[in-house]
PDB file of C-alpha atoms in Angstrom:
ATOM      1  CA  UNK A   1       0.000   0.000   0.000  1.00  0.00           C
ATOM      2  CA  UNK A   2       0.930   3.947  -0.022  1.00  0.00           C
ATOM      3  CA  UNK A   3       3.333   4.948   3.037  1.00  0.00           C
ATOM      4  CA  UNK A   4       4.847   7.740   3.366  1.00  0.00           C
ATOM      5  CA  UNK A   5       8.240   7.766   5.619  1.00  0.00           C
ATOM      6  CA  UNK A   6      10.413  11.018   6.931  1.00  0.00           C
ATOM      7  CA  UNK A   7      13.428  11.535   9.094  1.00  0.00           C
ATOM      8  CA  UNK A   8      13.248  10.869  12.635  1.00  0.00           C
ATOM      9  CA  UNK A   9      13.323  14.432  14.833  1.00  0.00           C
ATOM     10  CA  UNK A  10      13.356  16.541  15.959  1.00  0.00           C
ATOM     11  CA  UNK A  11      15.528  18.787  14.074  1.00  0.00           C
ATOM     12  CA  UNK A  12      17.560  21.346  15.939  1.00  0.00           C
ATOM     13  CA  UNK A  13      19.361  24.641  14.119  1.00  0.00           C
ATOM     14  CA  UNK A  14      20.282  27.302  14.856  1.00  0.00           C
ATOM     15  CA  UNK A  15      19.146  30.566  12.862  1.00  0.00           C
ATOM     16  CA  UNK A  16      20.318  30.866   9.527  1.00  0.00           C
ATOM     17  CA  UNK A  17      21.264  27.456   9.133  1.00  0.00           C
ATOM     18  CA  UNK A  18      20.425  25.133   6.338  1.00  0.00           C
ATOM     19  CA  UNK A  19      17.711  23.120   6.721  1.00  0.00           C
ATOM     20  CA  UNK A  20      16.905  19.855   4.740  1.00  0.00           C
ATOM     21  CA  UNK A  21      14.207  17.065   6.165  1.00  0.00           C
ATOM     22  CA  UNK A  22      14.037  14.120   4.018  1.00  0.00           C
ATOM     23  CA  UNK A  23      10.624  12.435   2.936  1.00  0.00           C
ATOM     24  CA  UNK A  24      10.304   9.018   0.963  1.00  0.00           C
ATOM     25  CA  UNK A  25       7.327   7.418  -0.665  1.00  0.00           C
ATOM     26  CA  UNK A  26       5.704   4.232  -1.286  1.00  0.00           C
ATOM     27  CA  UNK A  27       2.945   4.342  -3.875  1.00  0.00           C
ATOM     28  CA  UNK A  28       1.370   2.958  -6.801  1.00  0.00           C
ATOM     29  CA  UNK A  29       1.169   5.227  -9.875  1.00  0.00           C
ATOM     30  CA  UNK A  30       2.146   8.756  -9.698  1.00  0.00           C
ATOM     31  CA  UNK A  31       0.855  10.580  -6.835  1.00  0.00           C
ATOM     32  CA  UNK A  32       0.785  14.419  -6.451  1.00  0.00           C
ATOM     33  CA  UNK A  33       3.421  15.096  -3.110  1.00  0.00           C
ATOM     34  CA  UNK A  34       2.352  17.413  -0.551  1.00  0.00           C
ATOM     35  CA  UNK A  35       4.451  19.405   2.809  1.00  0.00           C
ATOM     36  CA  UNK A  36       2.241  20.480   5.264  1.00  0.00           C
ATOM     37  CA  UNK A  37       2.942  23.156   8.527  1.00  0.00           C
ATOM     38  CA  UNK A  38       1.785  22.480  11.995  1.00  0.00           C
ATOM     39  CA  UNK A  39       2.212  24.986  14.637  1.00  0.00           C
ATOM     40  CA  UNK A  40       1.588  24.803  17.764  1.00  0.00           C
ATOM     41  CA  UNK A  41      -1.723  24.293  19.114  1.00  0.00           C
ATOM     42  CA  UNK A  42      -3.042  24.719  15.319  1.00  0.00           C
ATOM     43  CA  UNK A  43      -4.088  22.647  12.344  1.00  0.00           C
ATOM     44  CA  UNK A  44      -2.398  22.008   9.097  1.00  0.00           C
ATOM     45  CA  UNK A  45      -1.104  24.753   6.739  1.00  0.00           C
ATOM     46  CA  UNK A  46      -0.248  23.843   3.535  1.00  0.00           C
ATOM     47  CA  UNK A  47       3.231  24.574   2.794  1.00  0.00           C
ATOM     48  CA  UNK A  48       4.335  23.751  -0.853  1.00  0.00           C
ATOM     49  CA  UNK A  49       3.096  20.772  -3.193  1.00  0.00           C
ATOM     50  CA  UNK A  50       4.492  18.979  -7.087  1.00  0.00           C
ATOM     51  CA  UNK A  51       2.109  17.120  -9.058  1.00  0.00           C
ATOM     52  CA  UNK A  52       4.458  15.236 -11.152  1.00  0.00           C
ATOM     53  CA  UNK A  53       7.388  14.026 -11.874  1.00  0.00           C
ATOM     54  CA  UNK A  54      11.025  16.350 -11.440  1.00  0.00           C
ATOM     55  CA  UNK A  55       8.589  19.254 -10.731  1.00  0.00           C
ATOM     56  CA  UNK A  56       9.466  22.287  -7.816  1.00  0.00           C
ATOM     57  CA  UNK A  57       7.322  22.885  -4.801  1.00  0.00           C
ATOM     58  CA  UNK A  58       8.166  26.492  -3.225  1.00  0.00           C
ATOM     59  CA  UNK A  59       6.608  28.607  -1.115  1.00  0.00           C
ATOM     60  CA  UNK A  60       8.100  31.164   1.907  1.00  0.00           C
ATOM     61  CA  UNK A  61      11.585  30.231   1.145  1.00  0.00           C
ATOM     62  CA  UNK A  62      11.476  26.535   1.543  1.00  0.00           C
ATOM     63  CA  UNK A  63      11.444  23.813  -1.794  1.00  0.00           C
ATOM     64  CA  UNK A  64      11.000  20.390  -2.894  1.00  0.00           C
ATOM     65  CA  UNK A  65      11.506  18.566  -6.015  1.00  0.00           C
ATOM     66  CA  UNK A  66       9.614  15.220  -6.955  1.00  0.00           C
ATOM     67  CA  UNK A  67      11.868  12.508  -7.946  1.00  0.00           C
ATOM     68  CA  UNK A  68      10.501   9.876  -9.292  1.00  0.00           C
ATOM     69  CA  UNK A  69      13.914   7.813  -9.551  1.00  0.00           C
ATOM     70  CA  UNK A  70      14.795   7.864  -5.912  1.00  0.00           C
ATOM     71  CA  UNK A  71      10.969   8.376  -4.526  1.00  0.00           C
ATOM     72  CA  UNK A  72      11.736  11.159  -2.497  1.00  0.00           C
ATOM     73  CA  UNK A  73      10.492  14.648  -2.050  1.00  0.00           C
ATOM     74  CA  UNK A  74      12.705  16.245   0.500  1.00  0.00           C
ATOM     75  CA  UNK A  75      12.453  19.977   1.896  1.00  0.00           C
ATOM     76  CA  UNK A  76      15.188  22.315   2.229  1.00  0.00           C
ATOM     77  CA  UNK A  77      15.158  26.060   3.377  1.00  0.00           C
ATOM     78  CA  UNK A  78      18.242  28.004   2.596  1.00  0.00           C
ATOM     79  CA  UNK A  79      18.077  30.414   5.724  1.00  0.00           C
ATOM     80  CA  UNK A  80      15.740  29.038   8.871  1.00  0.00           C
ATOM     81  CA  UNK A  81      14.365  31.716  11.329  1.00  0.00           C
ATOM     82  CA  UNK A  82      12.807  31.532  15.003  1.00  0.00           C
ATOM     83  CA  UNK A  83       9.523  31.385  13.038  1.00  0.00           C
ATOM     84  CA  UNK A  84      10.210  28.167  11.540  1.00  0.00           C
ATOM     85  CA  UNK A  85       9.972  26.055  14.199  1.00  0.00           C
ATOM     86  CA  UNK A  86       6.867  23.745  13.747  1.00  0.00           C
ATOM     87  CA  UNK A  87       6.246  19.726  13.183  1.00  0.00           C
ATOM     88  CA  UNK A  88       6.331  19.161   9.267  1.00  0.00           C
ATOM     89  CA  UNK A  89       4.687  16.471   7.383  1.00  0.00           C
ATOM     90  CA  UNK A  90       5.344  15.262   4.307  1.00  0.00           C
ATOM     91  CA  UNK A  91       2.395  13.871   2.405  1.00  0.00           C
ATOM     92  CA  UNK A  92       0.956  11.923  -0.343  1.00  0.00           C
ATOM     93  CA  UNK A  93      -2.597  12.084  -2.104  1.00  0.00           C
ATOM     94  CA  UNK A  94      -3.720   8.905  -3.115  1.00  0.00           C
ATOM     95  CA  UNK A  95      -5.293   8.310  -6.737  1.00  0.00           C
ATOM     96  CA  UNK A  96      -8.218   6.665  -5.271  1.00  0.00           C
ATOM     97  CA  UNK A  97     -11.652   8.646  -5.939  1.00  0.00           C
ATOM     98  CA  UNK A  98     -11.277  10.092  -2.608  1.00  0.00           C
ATOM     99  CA  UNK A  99      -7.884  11.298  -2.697  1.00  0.00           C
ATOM    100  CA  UNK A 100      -7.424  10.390   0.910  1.00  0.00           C
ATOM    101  CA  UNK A 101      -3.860  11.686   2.093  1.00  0.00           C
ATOM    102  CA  UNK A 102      -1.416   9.759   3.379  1.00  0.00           C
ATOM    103  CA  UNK A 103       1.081  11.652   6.222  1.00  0.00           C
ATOM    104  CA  UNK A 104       4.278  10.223   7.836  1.00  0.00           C
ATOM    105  CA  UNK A 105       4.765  10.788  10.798  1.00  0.00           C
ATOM    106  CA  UNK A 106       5.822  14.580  11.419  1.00  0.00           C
ATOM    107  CA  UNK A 107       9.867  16.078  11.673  1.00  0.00           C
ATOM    108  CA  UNK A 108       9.983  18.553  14.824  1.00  0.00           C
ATOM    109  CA  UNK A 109      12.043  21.140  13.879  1.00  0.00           C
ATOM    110  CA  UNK A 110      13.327  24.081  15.988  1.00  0.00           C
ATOM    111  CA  UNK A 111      15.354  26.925  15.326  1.00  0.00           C
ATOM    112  CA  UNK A 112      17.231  28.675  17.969  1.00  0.00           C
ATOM    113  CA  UNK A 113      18.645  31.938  17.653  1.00  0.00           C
TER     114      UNK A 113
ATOM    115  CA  UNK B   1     -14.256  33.866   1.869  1.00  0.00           C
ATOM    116  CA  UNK B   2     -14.840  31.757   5.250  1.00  0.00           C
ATOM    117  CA  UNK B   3     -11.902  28.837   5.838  1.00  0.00           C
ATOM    118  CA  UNK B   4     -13.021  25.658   7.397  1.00  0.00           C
ATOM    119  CA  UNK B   5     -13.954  26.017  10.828  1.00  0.00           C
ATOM    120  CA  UNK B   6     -14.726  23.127  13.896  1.00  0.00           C
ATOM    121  CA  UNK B   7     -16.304  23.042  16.943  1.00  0.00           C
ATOM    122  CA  UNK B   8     -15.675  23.271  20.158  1.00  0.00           C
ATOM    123  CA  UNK B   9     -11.973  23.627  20.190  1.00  0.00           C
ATOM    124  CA  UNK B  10     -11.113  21.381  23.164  1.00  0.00           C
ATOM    125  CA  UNK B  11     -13.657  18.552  24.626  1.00  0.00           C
ATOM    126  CA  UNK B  12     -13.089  15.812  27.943  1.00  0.00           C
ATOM    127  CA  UNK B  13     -15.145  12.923  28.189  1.00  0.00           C
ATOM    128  CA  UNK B  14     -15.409   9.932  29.709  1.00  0.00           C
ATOM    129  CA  UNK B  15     -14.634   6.548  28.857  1.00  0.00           C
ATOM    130  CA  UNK B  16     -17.480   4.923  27.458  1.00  0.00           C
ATOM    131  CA  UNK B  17     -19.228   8.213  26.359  1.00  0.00           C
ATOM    132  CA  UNK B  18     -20.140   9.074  23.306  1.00  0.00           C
ATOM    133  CA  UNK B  19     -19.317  12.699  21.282  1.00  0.00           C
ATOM    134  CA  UNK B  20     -19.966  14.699  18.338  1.00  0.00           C
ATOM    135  CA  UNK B  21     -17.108  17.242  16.689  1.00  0.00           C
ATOM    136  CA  UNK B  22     -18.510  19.396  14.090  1.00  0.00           C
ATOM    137  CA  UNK B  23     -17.359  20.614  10.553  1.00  0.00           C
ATOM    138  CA  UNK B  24     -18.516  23.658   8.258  1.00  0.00           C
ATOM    139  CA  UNK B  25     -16.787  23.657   5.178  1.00  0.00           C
ATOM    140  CA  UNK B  26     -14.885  26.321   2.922  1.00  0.00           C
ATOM    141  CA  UNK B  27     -18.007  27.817   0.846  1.00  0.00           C
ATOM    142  CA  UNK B  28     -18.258  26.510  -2.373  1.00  0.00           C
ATOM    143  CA  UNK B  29     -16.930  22.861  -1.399  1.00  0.00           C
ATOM    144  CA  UNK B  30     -18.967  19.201  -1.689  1.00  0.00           C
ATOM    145  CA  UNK B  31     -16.520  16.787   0.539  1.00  0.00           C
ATOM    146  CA  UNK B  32     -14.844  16.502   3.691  1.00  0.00           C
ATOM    147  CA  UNK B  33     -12.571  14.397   5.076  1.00  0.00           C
ATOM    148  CA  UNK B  34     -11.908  13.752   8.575  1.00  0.00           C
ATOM    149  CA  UNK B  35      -8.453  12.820  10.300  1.00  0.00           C
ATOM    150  CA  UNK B  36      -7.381  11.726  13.569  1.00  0.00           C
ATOM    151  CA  UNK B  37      -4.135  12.519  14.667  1.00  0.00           C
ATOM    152  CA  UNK B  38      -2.383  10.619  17.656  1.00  0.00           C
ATOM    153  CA  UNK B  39      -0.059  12.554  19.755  1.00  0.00           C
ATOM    154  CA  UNK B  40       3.479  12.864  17.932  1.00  0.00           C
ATOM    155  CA  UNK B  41       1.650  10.848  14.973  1.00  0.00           C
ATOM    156  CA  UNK B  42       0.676  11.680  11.605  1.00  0.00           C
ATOM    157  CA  UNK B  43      -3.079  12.271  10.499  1.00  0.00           C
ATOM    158  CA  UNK B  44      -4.798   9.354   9.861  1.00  0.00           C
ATOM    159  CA  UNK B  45      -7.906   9.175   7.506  1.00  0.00           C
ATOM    160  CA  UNK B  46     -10.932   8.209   8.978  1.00  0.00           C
ATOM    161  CA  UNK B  47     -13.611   8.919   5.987  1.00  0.00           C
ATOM    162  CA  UNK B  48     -14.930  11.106   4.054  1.00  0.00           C
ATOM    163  CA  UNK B  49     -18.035  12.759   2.852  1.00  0.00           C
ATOM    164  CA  UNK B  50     -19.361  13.877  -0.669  1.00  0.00           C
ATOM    165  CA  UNK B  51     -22.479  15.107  -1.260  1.00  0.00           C
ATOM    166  CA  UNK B  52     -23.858  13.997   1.986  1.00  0.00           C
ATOM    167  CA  UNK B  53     -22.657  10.330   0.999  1.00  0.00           C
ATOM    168  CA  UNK B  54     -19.789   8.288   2.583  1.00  0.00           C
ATOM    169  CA  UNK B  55     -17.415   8.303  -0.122  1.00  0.00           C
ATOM    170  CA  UNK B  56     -14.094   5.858   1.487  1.00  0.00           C
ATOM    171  CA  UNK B  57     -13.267   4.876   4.869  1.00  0.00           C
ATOM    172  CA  UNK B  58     -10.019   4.496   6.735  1.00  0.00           C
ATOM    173  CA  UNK B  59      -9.305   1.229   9.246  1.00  0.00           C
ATOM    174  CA  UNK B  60     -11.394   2.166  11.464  1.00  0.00           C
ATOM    175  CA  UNK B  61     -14.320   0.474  13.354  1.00  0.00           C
ATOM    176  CA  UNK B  62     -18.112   0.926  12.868  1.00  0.00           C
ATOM    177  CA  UNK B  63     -18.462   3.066  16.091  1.00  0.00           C
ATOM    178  CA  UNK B  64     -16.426   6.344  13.883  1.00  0.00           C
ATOM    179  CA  UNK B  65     -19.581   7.040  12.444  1.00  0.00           C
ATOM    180  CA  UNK B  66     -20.418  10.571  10.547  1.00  0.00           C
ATOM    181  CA  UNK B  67     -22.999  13.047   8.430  1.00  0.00           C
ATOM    182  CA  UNK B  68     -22.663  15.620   5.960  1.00  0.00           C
ATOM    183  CA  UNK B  69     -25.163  17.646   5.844  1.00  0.00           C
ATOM    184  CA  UNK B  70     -27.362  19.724   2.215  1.00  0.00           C
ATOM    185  CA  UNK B  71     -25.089  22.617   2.787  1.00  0.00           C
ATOM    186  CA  UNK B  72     -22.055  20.259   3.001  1.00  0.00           C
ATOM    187  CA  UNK B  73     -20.579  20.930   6.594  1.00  0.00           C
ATOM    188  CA  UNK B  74     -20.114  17.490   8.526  1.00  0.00           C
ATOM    189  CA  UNK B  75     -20.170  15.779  12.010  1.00  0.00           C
ATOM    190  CA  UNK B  76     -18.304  12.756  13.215  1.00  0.00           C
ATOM    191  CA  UNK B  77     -19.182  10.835  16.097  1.00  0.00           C
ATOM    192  CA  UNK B  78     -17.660   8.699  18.175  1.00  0.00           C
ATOM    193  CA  UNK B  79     -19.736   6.442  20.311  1.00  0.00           C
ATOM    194  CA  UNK B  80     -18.089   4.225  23.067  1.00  0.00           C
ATOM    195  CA  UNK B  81     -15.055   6.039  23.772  1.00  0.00           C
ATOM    196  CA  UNK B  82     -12.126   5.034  24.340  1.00  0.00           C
ATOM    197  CA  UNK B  83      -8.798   5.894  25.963  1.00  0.00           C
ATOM    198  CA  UNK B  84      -6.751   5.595  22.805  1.00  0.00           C
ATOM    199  CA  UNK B  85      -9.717   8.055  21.201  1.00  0.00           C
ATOM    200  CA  UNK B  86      -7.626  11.345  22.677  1.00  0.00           C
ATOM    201  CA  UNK B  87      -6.385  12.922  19.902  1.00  0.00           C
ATOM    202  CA  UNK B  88      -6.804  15.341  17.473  1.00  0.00           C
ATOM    203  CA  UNK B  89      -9.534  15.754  15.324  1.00  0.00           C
ATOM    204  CA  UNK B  90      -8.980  17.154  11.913  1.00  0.00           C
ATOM    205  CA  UNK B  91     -11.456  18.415   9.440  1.00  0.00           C
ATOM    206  CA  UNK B  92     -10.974  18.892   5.455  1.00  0.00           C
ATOM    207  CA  UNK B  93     -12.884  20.371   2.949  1.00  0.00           C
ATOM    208  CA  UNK B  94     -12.193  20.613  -0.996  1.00  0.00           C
ATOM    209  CA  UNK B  95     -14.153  21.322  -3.635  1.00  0.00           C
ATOM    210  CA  UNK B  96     -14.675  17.903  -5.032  1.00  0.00           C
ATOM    211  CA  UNK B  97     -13.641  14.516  -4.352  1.00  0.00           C
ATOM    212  CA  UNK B  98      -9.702  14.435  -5.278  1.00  0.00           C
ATOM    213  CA  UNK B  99      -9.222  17.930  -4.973  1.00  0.00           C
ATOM    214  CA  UNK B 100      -6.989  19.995  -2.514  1.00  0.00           C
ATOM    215  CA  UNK B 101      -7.703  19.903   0.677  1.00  0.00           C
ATOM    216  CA  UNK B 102      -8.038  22.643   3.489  1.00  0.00           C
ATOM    217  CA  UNK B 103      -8.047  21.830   6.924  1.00  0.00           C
ATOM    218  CA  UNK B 104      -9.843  22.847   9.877  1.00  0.00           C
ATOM    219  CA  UNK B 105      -7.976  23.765  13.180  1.00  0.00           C
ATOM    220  CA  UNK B 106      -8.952  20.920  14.775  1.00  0.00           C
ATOM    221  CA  UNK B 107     -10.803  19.760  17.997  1.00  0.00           C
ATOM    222  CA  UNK B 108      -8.884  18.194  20.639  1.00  0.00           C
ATOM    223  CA  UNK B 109     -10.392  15.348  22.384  1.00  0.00           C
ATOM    224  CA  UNK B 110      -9.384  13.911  25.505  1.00  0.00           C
ATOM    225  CA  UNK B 111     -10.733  10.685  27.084  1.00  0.00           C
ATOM    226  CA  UNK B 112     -10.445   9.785  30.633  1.00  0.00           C
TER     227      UNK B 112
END
């Protein structure tokens, strides 16, 4: 079946840093890829998302490129802030007529400044 | 343009109880979908509802039960609660089956 696994947290930088949190898929066909934002106490914000194959996700800074090769989808930031910290989850949409999605299971990260 | 919104916010019952979150979805959207998320867990898909009809279920039992209603906002309810029921409850509306989805805040349940 469709699983969706990321890296274990959480994640811990400091401001400014680099920030990459990987995300690997399990799926039949050709899902469209999803990163969503929780903060604290709140629901999910949708951060960035790729439809297809080799295509860039990018919103606020942070990106993510489908690859179909390696069945990944990882996010990066160049430059984290304070403001960053949040869980992120890294999802699928299944091609099933509901187009359920399919989360793993959250990366904590926090930035200190 | 109104988001998705859920009610109440925060709810404690008992073990054994039943309860009742609500939905109202983003105007101009015919589905929702309904999540539970464990503490420190991902969402989990429970079901969902289009046009007021159960349109796929998660692996969960019978007693996850839910209604959407002519102007498409939802309820789920949960009868027979249990411990491992605390979590929260996510809501998500898009404007047709397969199509984006935008969630709800959420309503955090807690079983005792």
């Amino acid at each position: 079946g469709n699983s969706v696994t990321q890296m274990e947290g959480p994640v811990t930088l400091s401001e400014e840093a680099f920030l990459t949190i990987n995300c690997t898929y399990t799926a039949t066909g050709y899902p469209s890829l999803f990163w969503y934002v929780q903060y604290p106490g709140e629901g999910l914000q949708l951060l960035l998302k790729a439809t297809k194959a080799d295509d860039k996700g990018s919103n606020k800074g942070f990106e993510a490129t489908y690859r179909k090769e390696t069945t990944s989808f990882h996010l990066e930031k160049g430059s984290v802030q304070v403001s960053d910290s949040a869980v992120y989850f890294c999802a699928l949409r299944s091609l099933g007529n509901t187009g359920k999605l399919i989360f793993g299971q959250g990366t904590t990260l926090q930035v200190k400044p | 343009e109104t988001g998705v919104t859920q009610s109440p916010t925060h709810l404690i019952k008992t073990r054994g109880q039943q309860v009742t979150l609500r939905c109202s979805s983003q105007s101009g959207h015919n589905t929702v979908s309904w999540y539970q998320q464990a503490l420190g867990q991902g969402p989990q898909f429970i079901f969902q509802y289009y046009r007021e009809e159960e349109n796929g279920r998660g692996n969960f039992p019978p007693r996850f039960s839910g209604l959407q209603f002519p102007n498409y906002s939802s309820e789920l309810n949960v009868n027979a609660l249990e411990l491992d029921d605390s979590a929260l409850y996510l809501c998500a509306s898009s404007f047709n089956r397969g199509h984006e989805q935008y969630f709800g805040p959420g309503t955090r349940l807690t079983v005792t």
